Every structure is written in C-alpha cells, then in structure tokens.
CSV table of C-alpha atoms and ligand atoms in Angstrom, one decimal:
chain,number,residue,atom,x,y,z
A,1,MET,CA,0.3,-0.3,0.0
A,2,VAL,CA,1.0,3.9,-0.7
A,3,ARG,CA,-0.6,6.3,1.0
A,4,ILE,CA,-0.9,9.7,-0.6
A,5,ALA,CA,-1.1,13.0,1.2
A,6,ILE,CA,-2.8,16.0,-0.8
A,7,THR,CA,-3.9,19.1,-0.2
A,8,LYS,CA,-7.3,19.8,-0.4
A,9,GLY,CA,-8.8,22.3,-2.8
A,10,ARG,CA,-6.9,23.6,-5.7
A,11,ILE,CA,-4.7,20.7,-5.8
A,12,GLU,CA,-6.6,17.9,-5.1
A,13,LYS,CA,-9.0,18.5,-8.4
A,14,ASP,CA,-5.8,19.0,-10.4
A,15,PHE,CA,-4.6,16.0,-9.2
A,16,CYS,CA,-7.6,13.4,-9.1
A,17,LYS,CA,-8.2,15.0,-13.2
A,18,LEU,CA,-3.8,13.6,-13.7
A,19,LEU,CA,-5.1,10.0,-11.6
A,20,LYS,CA,-8.4,9.4,-13.7
A,21,LYS,CA,-6.2,10.5,-17.1
A,22,CYS,CA,-4.1,7.7,-15.8
A,23,ASP,CA,-6.4,5.2,-15.7
A,24,PHE,CA,-6.3,5.5,-11.3
A,25,ASP,CA,-9.5,4.1,-9.5
A,26,ILE,CA,-10.7,7.8,-8.3
A,27,ALA,CA,-14.5,6.7,-8.2
A,28,PRO,CA,-14.2,6.7,-4.6
A,29,ILE,CA,-12.6,10.4,-3.6
A,30,GLU,CA,-14.8,11.3,-6.7
A,31,ASN,CA,-17.9,9.9,-4.3
A,32,LYS,CA,-16.3,11.6,-1.2
A,33,ASP,CA,-18.4,13.3,1.4
A,34,ARG,CA,-16.6,14.9,4.0
A,35,GLU,CA,-14.4,11.6,4.6
A,36,LEU,CA,-10.6,12.5,5.2
A,37,GLN,CA,-9.1,9.3,4.6
A,38,ILE,CA,-9.7,6.9,1.7
A,39,ARG,CA,-8.1,3.1,-0.1
A,40,THR,CA,-9.3,3.1,-3.3
A,41,GLN,CA,-8.8,-0.7,-5.7
A,42,ASP,CA,-5.0,0.5,-6.8
A,43,ASN,CA,-4.3,-0.2,-3.3
A,44,ILE,CA,-4.0,3.6,-2.6
A,45,GLU,CA,-4.6,5.4,0.6
A,46,PHE,CA,-5.1,9.2,0.5
A,47,ILE,CA,-5.1,11.5,3.3
A,48,PHE,CA,-6.6,14.9,2.4
A,49,ALA,CA,-4.6,17.6,4.4
A,50,LYS,CA,-3.7,21.1,4.4
A,51,SER,CA,-0.6,21.9,2.3
A,52,ASN,CA,2.1,22.3,5.5
A,53,ASP,CA,0.1,19.7,7.0
A,54,VAL,CA,1.5,16.9,4.0
A,55,LEU,CA,4.9,18.3,4.5
A,56,THR,CA,4.8,17.0,7.9
A,57,PHE,CA,3.0,13.9,6.8
A,58,ILE,CA,6.4,12.8,4.5
A,59,GLU,CA,8.2,14.6,7.2
A,60,HIS,CA,7.3,12.0,9.9
A,61,GLY,CA,7.1,9.1,7.6
A,62,ILE,CA,2.8,9.0,7.3
A,63,ALA,CA,2.8,9.9,4.2
A,64,ASP,CA,5.3,8.3,1.2
A,65,LEU,CA,4.2,10.5,-1.2
A,66,GLY,CA,2.8,14.3,-0.9
A,67,VAL,CA,1.5,16.0,-3.6
A,68,VAL,CA,2.0,20.0,-2.7
A,69,GLY,CA,2.8,23.0,-4.2
A,70,LYS,CA,6.1,24.4,-5.0
A,71,ASP,CA,5.4,27.6,-2.5
A,72,THR,CA,4.3,25.2,0.5
A,73,LEU,CA,7.9,23.8,-0.4
A,74,GLU,CA,9.9,26.9,-0.4
A,75,GLU,CA,8.5,28.5,2.2
A,76,ASN,CA,9.0,25.6,4.2
A,77,ASP,CA,12.8,24.7,6.2
A,78,PHE,CA,11.9,21.2,5.3
A,79,ASN,CA,14.1,19.5,3.2
A,80,ASP,CA,13.9,15.9,3.7
A,81,TYR,CA,12.2,14.7,0.4
A,82,ASN,CA,12.7,13.6,-2.9
A,83,GLU,CA,10.7,16.0,-5.5
A,84,LEU,CA,9.4,13.7,-8.1
A,85,LEU,CA,7.5,15.5,-10.4
A,86,ASP,CA,6.4,18.9,-11.4
A,87,LEU,CA,2.9,17.7,-12.1
A,88,ASN,CA,2.0,20.8,-14.3
A,89,VAL,CA,-0.3,22.4,-13.0
A,90,GLY,CA,-1.2,24.7,-10.1
A,91,LYS,CA,1.3,27.3,-12.6
A,92,CYS,CA,1.5,30.3,-11.5
A,93,TYR,CA,3.8,32.7,-9.8
A,94,PHE,CA,5.3,34.7,-7.0
A,95,ALA,CA,5.4,38.4,-7.4
A,96,LEU,CA,6.1,41.7,-5.7
A,97,ALA,CA,3.3,43.8,-6.4
A,98,ALA,CA,2.0,47.1,-5.9
A,99,TYR,CA,0.6,50.5,-6.5
A,100,PRO,CA,2.3,51.5,-10.3
A,101,ASN,CA,3.5,54.2,-8.0
A,102,TYR,CA,5.6,52.4,-6.3
A,103,LYS,CA,9.1,52.4,-8.5
A,104,ASP,CA,9.4,56.4,-8.7
A,105,LYS,CA,7.8,56.8,-5.0
A,106,THR,CA,10.5,57.7,-2.4
A,107,PHE,CA,10.8,56.1,0.6
A,108,ILE,CA,11.5,57.7,4.2
A,109,SER,CA,11.6,54.8,6.2
A,110,ARG,CA,11.6,50.8,5.6
A,111,LYS,CA,9.8,49.8,3.2
A,112,LYS,CA,6.2,47.5,4.9
A,113,ILE,CA,5.9,44.4,2.9
A,114,ALA,CA,2.7,42.4,3.3
A,115,THR,CA,2.8,38.6,2.5
A,116,LYS,CA,1.7,34.6,3.7
A,117,TYR,CA,5.0,33.2,2.6
A,118,PRO,CA,7.2,35.5,4.8
A,119,ASN,CA,10.8,32.9,4.6
A,120,ILE,CA,10.1,33.5,0.6
A,121,ALA,CA,9.9,37.3,1.6
A,122,LYS,CA,12.6,37.5,3.1
A,123,ARG,CA,14.9,35.7,1.1
A,124,TYR,CA,13.2,38.3,-1.8
A,125,PHE,CA,14.6,40.8,-0.1
A,126,GLY,CA,17.2,39.8,1.4
A,127,ASN,CA,18.8,38.4,-1.8
A,128,MET,CA,18.3,42.3,-3.4
A,129,GLN,CA,19.6,43.4,0.2
A,130,GLU,CA,16.6,45.4,1.4
A,131,ASN,CA,16.2,46.1,4.9
A,132,VAL,CA,12.5,45.9,4.7
A,133,GLU,CA,9.6,45.3,7.4
A,134,ILE,CA,7.6,42.1,6.5
A,135,ILE,CA,3.8,41.4,7.8
A,136,LYS,CA,2.6,38.1,8.0
A,137,LEU,CA,-1.4,38.2,7.0
A,138,GLU,CA,-2.9,35.1,6.8
A,139,GLY,CA,-5.2,35.6,3.2
A,140,SER,CA,-6.3,38.4,1.1
A,141,VAL,CA,-3.0,39.9,0.8
A,142,GLU,CA,-3.6,42.9,-1.0
A,143,LEU,CA,-5.3,44.3,1.5
A,144,GLY,CA,-2.1,45.3,3.1
A,145,PRO,CA,-1.6,48.0,0.0
A,146,VAL,CA,-4.8,48.9,0.1
A,147,ILE,CA,-5.4,50.4,3.3
A,148,GLY,CA,-2.6,51.5,3.7
A,149,MET,CA,-0.7,49.4,6.3
A,150,THR,CA,1.9,48.6,3.9
A,151,ASP,CA,3.8,49.6,0.8
A,152,ALA,CA,3.9,46.4,-1.3
A,153,ILE,CA,2.9,42.3,-1.4
A,154,VAL,CA,4.7,39.4,-2.1
A,155,ASP,CA,2.1,36.8,-3.1
A,156,ILE,CA,0.7,34.6,-5.6
A,157,VAL,CA,0.0,35.6,-8.7
A,158,GLU,CA,-2.5,33.4,-10.8
A,159,THR,CA,-5.0,35.1,-13.3
A,160,GLY,CA,-3.4,38.6,-12.4
A,161,ALA,CA,-7.6,39.9,-11.4
A,162,THR,CA,-7.6,40.3,-7.7
A,163,LEU,CA,-4.8,42.5,-8.4
A,164,LYS,CA,-6.4,44.2,-11.4
A,165,ALA,CA,-9.1,44.2,-9.4
A,166,ASN,CA,-7.4,46.6,-6.5
A,167,GLY,CA,-5.3,48.7,-9.2
A,168,LEU,CA,-1.8,46.5,-8.0
A,169,GLU,CA,0.1,45.4,-10.2
A,170,VAL,CA,3.1,43.2,-10.4
A,171,ILE,CA,6.3,45.0,-10.0
A,172,GLU,CA,8.3,41.7,-10.0
A,173,LYS,CA,7.8,38.5,-10.9
A,174,ILE,CA,9.8,36.4,-7.6
A,175,LEU,CA,9.7,32.7,-8.1
A,176,ASP,CA,7.4,29.9,-11.2
A,177,VAL,CA,4.7,28.0,-8.7
A,178,SER,CA,3.6,24.6,-9.8
A,179,THR,CA,1.9,21.4,-8.0
A,180,ARG,CA,4.8,19.0,-7.3
A,181,LEU,CA,4.7,15.7,-6.6
A,182,ILE,CA,7.6,14.4,-3.2
A,183,SER,CA,8.7,11.0,-1.6
A,184,ASN,CA,9.8,10.2,1.4
A,185,LYS,CA,13.0,9.6,1.7
A,186,VAL,CA,12.8,6.4,3.4
A,187,SER,CA,9.8,5.1,1.3
A,188,LEU,CA,11.4,6.0,-1.6
A,189,LYS,CA,13.9,3.0,-0.7
A,190,TYR,CA,11.9,0.8,0.8
A,191,LYS,CA,8.8,0.3,-1.8
A,192,SER,CA,10.4,1.8,-4.2
A,193,GLU,CA,8.8,-0.3,-6.3
A,194,GLU,CA,5.1,0.7,-5.8
A,195,ILE,CA,6.1,4.3,-5.6
A,196,TYR,CA,7.7,4.2,-9.2
A,197,ASN,CA,4.9,2.6,-11.1
A,198,ILE,CA,2.0,5.1,-10.4
A,199,VAL,CA,5.2,7.7,-10.9
A,200,ASP,CA,5.8,6.8,-14.2
A,201,LYS,CA,2.3,6.6,-14.5
A,202,ILE,CA,1.6,10.2,-14.0
A,203,HIS,CA,4.9,10.9,-15.9
A,204,LYS,CA,3.5,9.0,-18.9
A,205,VAL,CA,0.4,11.3,-19.2
A,206,ILE,CA,2.1,14.9,-18.5
A,207,LYS,CA,4.2,14.4,-21.3
A,208,GLU,CA,1.4,13.1,-23.8
A,209,GLU,CA,-0.3,16.3,-22.7
A,210,SER,CA,2.5,18.9,-22.8
A,211,ILE,CA,2.8,17.3,-26.2
A,212,CYS,CA,-0.7,18.2,-27.2
B,1,LIG,C1,-4.8,33.6,-3.5
B,1,LIG,C2,-2.9,34.8,-3.8
B,1,LIG,C3,-3.7,36.0,-4.4
B,1,LIG,C4,-5.2,35.5,-5.5
B,1,LIG,C5,-4.5,35.9,-6.7
B,1,LIG,O1,-5.2,33.8,-2.8
B,1,LIG,O2,-3.1,35.2,-2.1
B,1,LIG,O3,-5.0,36.4,-3.7
B,1,LIG,O4,-4.7,34.1,-4.9
B,1,LIG,O5,-5.1,34.6,-8.0
B,1,LIG,P1,-5.8,35.8,-9.7
B,1,LIG,O6,-4.2,36.4,-9.6
B,1,LIG,O7,-6.1,34.8,-10.0
B,1,LIG,O8,-6.4,36.3,-8.4
B,1,LIG,P2,-6.4,33.1,-2.3
B,1,LIG,O9,-7.6,32.8,-4.1
B,1,LIG,O10,-5.7,31.2,-2.5
B,1,LIG,O11,-7.1,33.4,-1.1
B,1,LIG,P3,-6.3,34.3,-0.1
B,1,LIG,O12,-6.3,35.5,-0.1
B,1,LIG,O13,-7.4,33.9,0.9
B,1,LIG,O14,-5.4,34.2,0.4
C-alpha cells in the first residue's frame, strides 16, 4: 500500500484529474463526502490535508508521497524529501506587487511588505540587500496596500485578476510555482517499485499532455 497525502482544494482537484487520465480508480474520491482518508482499488490510500500538514506527514513518514505546491516547499524549512515530478498544474508565480507608483516613490522609512509567505519574502529582499519590514497576513494579502498598511506585497499571482481589481500591478516576478509530487526518502527506498509504478504512469500522462 502506498499512502499519498494530497493538499485539499484546487490541488486535490487537479491531481484527481491527472489520476483519472492515468486510469487509476478515483471513484471513491469523487464520491467522498467529508472523509479525510480513502483507500482505492489500486491499493493506494489517500489522505487529504492542509498544505503544510502534507509536509509534516512526509517528514514523519506517515505519507509515502505528497502532492503540494512549490510555494509550500519554498516557504518551509523542511528539505528532507525527494521531489519526483513537476505535475505541470497549479501554475502561478510569486511576485512583488504594489501600486504603479512604487518604483518612482521615495521611501523615507523602511518599506513595509505584507505577505502570507514571510520566508520567501525575507529571502527575496535579502537577495536584493533591502532591509524591509515584513508583515504576515493569513489571506487577502492585497489588503496591505489597499488599506495603506504596507507599501507592497509578496504574493501568488495566478490570473492577475485580484491585483487588477485592487489597482495593483506586478513590480517584479520572483519565482514560478506549480504542483509537485514529493516522497518520503525512506519510502522511496523501501517501496520503490510501488512508488515508481505510480510516478511512471503520471509522468507518461504529463508528457503526452505537454506534447499536445
Ligand atoms: C491567492 C493569492 C491571491 C490570489 C491570486 O489567494 O493569495 O490573493 O489567489 O489569484 P489571481 O491572480 O487569479 O487573482 P487565494 O484565493 O488562495 O485566497 P487568500 O487571498 O485568502 O489567500
């Protein structure tokens, strides 16, 4: 049995579409209600969790495989996993965004930056050798500049609609994001056949789709 921890929500939906294309049995997932653990005919057990918890389950060897966004991987300090596949879904990017006058503005004091991803923001401004104040928000990060609390944000941009609706724009693109398939290192050693059986099927479908 291989246990896969999947990030609930958009990532879960995208990943299930991929599994369906690979002819895996996903009926129990499609028909699930609020169950958090599902076993399928393929002898795969799925658990559905918040993104950071997917990493925790991989770290503790509770899950053999994890499906998680690159944003979560980059934001967390945990590095003891193997990244097996870029699933080519959930594509978006991190950007520094602000009102259009950001670049021309003179800042008298330290810039304030709102973000849900303080480590990514710290790393970005560290590389730029800029000393800024990072303010962590849990969501709707665009509110930072909108309510006049921060000068800019570091956040995920997918369609750009949220920025546009709030009069903000991308100042600089920071990092591409997509959904990744990762594994626990010990699982990869001891369940390699079962794991690569799954990985190879998914890889084949991704390859075919990228050719189309
Ligand atoms: C994310 C992100 C942006 C928005 C970007 O938020 O933090 O706010 O999506 O998407 P767009 O470029 O397509 O507009 P999410 O919807 O996950 O909710 P949140 O703001 O509560 O974090």
